[in-house]
Amino acid sequence: QQQVKQSPQSLIVQKGGISIINCAYENTAFDYFPWYQQFPGKGPALLIAIRPDVSEKKEGRFTISFNKSAKQFSLHIMDSQPGDSATYFCAASVNTGFQKLVFGTGTRLLVSP
Amino acid sequence: SQTIHQWPATLVQPVGSPLSLECTVEGTSNPNLYWYRQAAGRGLQLLFYSIGIDQISSEVPQNLSASRPQDRQFILSSKKLLLSDSGFYLCAWSVPLTSGNTIYFGEGSWLTVV
């Protein structure tokens, strides 16, 4: 019940295209859903995050769509660029006053020129 | 501004040897501290977390231990490394007592056990 399932495992998108990564969860107590971006050899960095009281959040080319009833959320990267090539992790946590994130298994995105 | 330092960046250790990875956070007080492990091609697994000095919680039974001798220092240790301990180890921190706060990761330490 603590798992976050992420798909696809890898993704190749042409420059200018839309990259879509999906995640699903079971624990309805999760109330914070961040996405992290990780470049090779580096630590993950927060990209964008959402709470379940909204269905969508947009920051620049990055958008999170959240479907509470389906217990799913997704990351959309519009106008994908080669510089977006990285591994993306979705995550979820419960409001316990302590940030204990459960991570998905990651999606390796390659944006071809 | 807050920064997190983690070292060493890479190390190759023989099976059965000890391990010590260190992490310090600057620019904040009483942070929550974390150790994660990332195996090749896999997600991030939470190993330990700490809400204060000498307050360590372990998430999974394993060959590793953690200590927090000072407020902003977090150490990952092993007395005898196993081949399965190889991986990318990440220290991280977050502001305490508030949910939905960002976890900030360090640059990571690559450990290869041979």
Tab-separated table of C-alpha atoms in Angstrom, chain B:
chain	number	residue	atom	x	y	z
B	1	SER	CA	21.155	29.856	1.871
B	2	GLN	CA	21.174	26.214	2.830
B	3	THR	CA	23.701	23.799	1.422
B	4	ILE	CA	24.348	20.108	1.874
B	5	HIS	CA	27.745	18.509	1.587
B	6	GLN	CA	28.334	14.812	1.199
B	7	TRP	CA	31.625	12.935	0.955
B	8	PRO	CA	33.420	11.073	-0.377
B	9	ALA	CA	31.944	11.347	-3.844
B	10	THR	CA	33.191	7.939	-4.937
B	11	LEU	CA	34.841	5.004	-3.261
B	12	VAL	CA	35.741	1.439	-4.016
B	13	GLN	CA	35.865	-0.825	-1.001
B	14	PRO	CA	36.636	-4.537	-0.614
B	15	VAL	CA	34.070	-6.896	0.845
B	16	GLY	CA	34.341	-7.016	4.619
B	17	SER	CA	35.859	-3.552	4.961
B	18	PRO	CA	34.232	-0.760	6.996
B	19	LEU	CA	32.367	2.199	5.569
B	20	SER	CA	31.830	5.778	6.640
B	21	LEU	CA	29.935	8.319	4.564
B	22	GLU	CA	29.499	11.790	5.985
B	23	CYS	CA	26.993	14.520	5.359
B	24	THR	CA	26.672	18.028	6.744
B	25	VAL	CA	24.013	20.654	6.231
B	26	GLU	CA	24.687	24.376	6.467
B	27	GLY	CA	22.363	27.319	6.812
B	28	THR	CA	19.576	25.688	8.802
B	29	SER	CA	18.953	24.407	12.311
B	30	ASN	CA	17.464	21.130	13.487
B	31	PRO	CA	16.811	19.743	10.005
B	32	ASN	CA	15.286	16.366	9.348
B	33	LEU	CA	18.054	14.264	7.848
B	34	TYR	CA	17.838	11.227	5.584
B	35	TRP	CA	19.975	8.565	3.955
B	36	TYR	CA	18.689	7.068	0.718
B	37	ARG	CA	20.191	4.390	-1.502
B	38	GLN	CA	19.691	4.187	-5.226
B	39	ALA	CA	20.631	0.897	-6.870
B	40	ALA	CA	21.444	0.968	-10.555
B	41	GLY	CA	18.291	1.510	-12.618
B	42	ARG	CA	16.060	1.552	-9.572
B	43	GLY	CA	14.268	4.055	-7.409
B	44	LEU	CA	15.305	5.652	-4.163
B	45	GLN	CA	15.054	3.562	-1.035
B	46	LEU	CA	14.898	5.318	2.322
B	47	LEU	CA	17.442	3.757	4.669
B	48	PHE	CA	17.456	6.006	7.732
B	49	TYR	CA	15.924	9.225	8.910
B	50	SER	CA	16.570	11.450	11.881
B	51	ILE	CA	14.552	14.180	13.547
B	52	GLY	CA	17.267	15.170	16.005
B	53	ILE	CA	20.631	14.397	17.556
B	54	ASP	CA	20.962	10.694	18.377
B	55	GLN	CA	17.385	10.093	17.133
B	56	ILE	CA	17.683	7.633	14.272
B	57	SER	CA	14.999	5.516	12.675
B	58	SER	CA	15.773	2.629	10.379
B	59	GLU	CA	13.492	1.781	7.508
B	60	VAL	CA	14.908	-1.540	6.403
B	61	PRO	CA	16.965	-4.222	8.120
B	62	GLN	CA	20.420	-4.182	6.643
B	63	ASN	CA	24.121	-4.187	7.085
B	64	LEU	CA	24.287	-0.431	7.626
B	65	SER	CA	23.870	1.954	10.541
B	66	ALA	CA	23.505	5.695	10.901
B	67	SER	CA	24.458	8.222	13.526
B	68	ARG	CA	23.803	11.889	14.140
B	69	PRO	CA	26.426	13.151	16.566
B	70	GLN	CA	25.682	16.810	15.847
B	71	ASP	CA	22.596	18.718	14.770
B	72	ARG	CA	23.654	19.055	11.152
B	73	GLN	CA	25.864	16.008	10.729
B	74	PHE	CA	24.659	12.617	9.561
B	75	ILE	CA	26.922	9.604	9.144
B	76	LEU	CA	26.259	6.308	7.371
B	77	SER	CA	28.424	3.403	8.494
B	78	SER	CA	29.056	-0.266	8.116
B	79	LYS	CA	31.410	-2.547	10.013
B	80	LYS	CA	31.686	-5.074	7.188
B	81	LEU	CA	30.564	-4.279	3.675
B	82	LEU	CA	28.738	-6.761	1.471
B	83	LEU	CA	28.668	-6.856	-2.314
B	84	SER	CA	24.981	-5.946	-2.140
B	85	ASP	CA	25.855	-2.662	-0.422
B	86	SER	CA	27.071	-1.243	-3.730
B	87	GLY	CA	25.019	1.703	-4.936
B	88	PHE	CA	24.529	5.427	-5.008
B	89	TYR	CA	23.994	6.828	-1.523
B	90	LEU	CA	22.222	10.118	-1.072
B	91	CYS	CA	22.031	12.276	2.006
B	92	ALA	CA	19.105	14.667	2.191
B	93	TRP	CA	17.467	17.178	4.494
B	94	SER	CA	14.150	18.943	4.974
B	95	VAL	CA	12.648	21.598	7.212
B	96	PRO	CA	11.187	19.849	10.237
B	97	LEU	CA	7.641	19.678	11.535
B	98	THR	CA	5.987	20.819	8.334
B	99	SER	CA	4.514	18.493	5.771
B	100	GLY	CA	4.857	19.046	2.087
B	101	ASN	CA	8.280	20.535	2.399
B	102	THR	CA	10.930	19.864	-0.155
B	103	ILE	CA	13.542	17.236	0.498
B	104	TYR	CA	16.896	18.538	-0.676
B	105	PHE	CA	19.416	15.971	-1.807
B	106	GLY	CA	23.175	16.068	-1.753
B	107	GLU	CA	25.352	15.161	-4.713
B	108	GLY	CA	25.580	11.540	-3.686
B	109	SER	CA	28.339	9.020	-3.030
B	110	TRP	CA	29.049	6.178	-5.406
B	111	LEU	CA	30.034	3.047	-3.504
B	112	THR	CA	31.393	0.009	-5.284
B	113	VAL	CA	32.072	-3.036	-3.149
B	114	VAL	CA	34.494	-5.456	-4.813
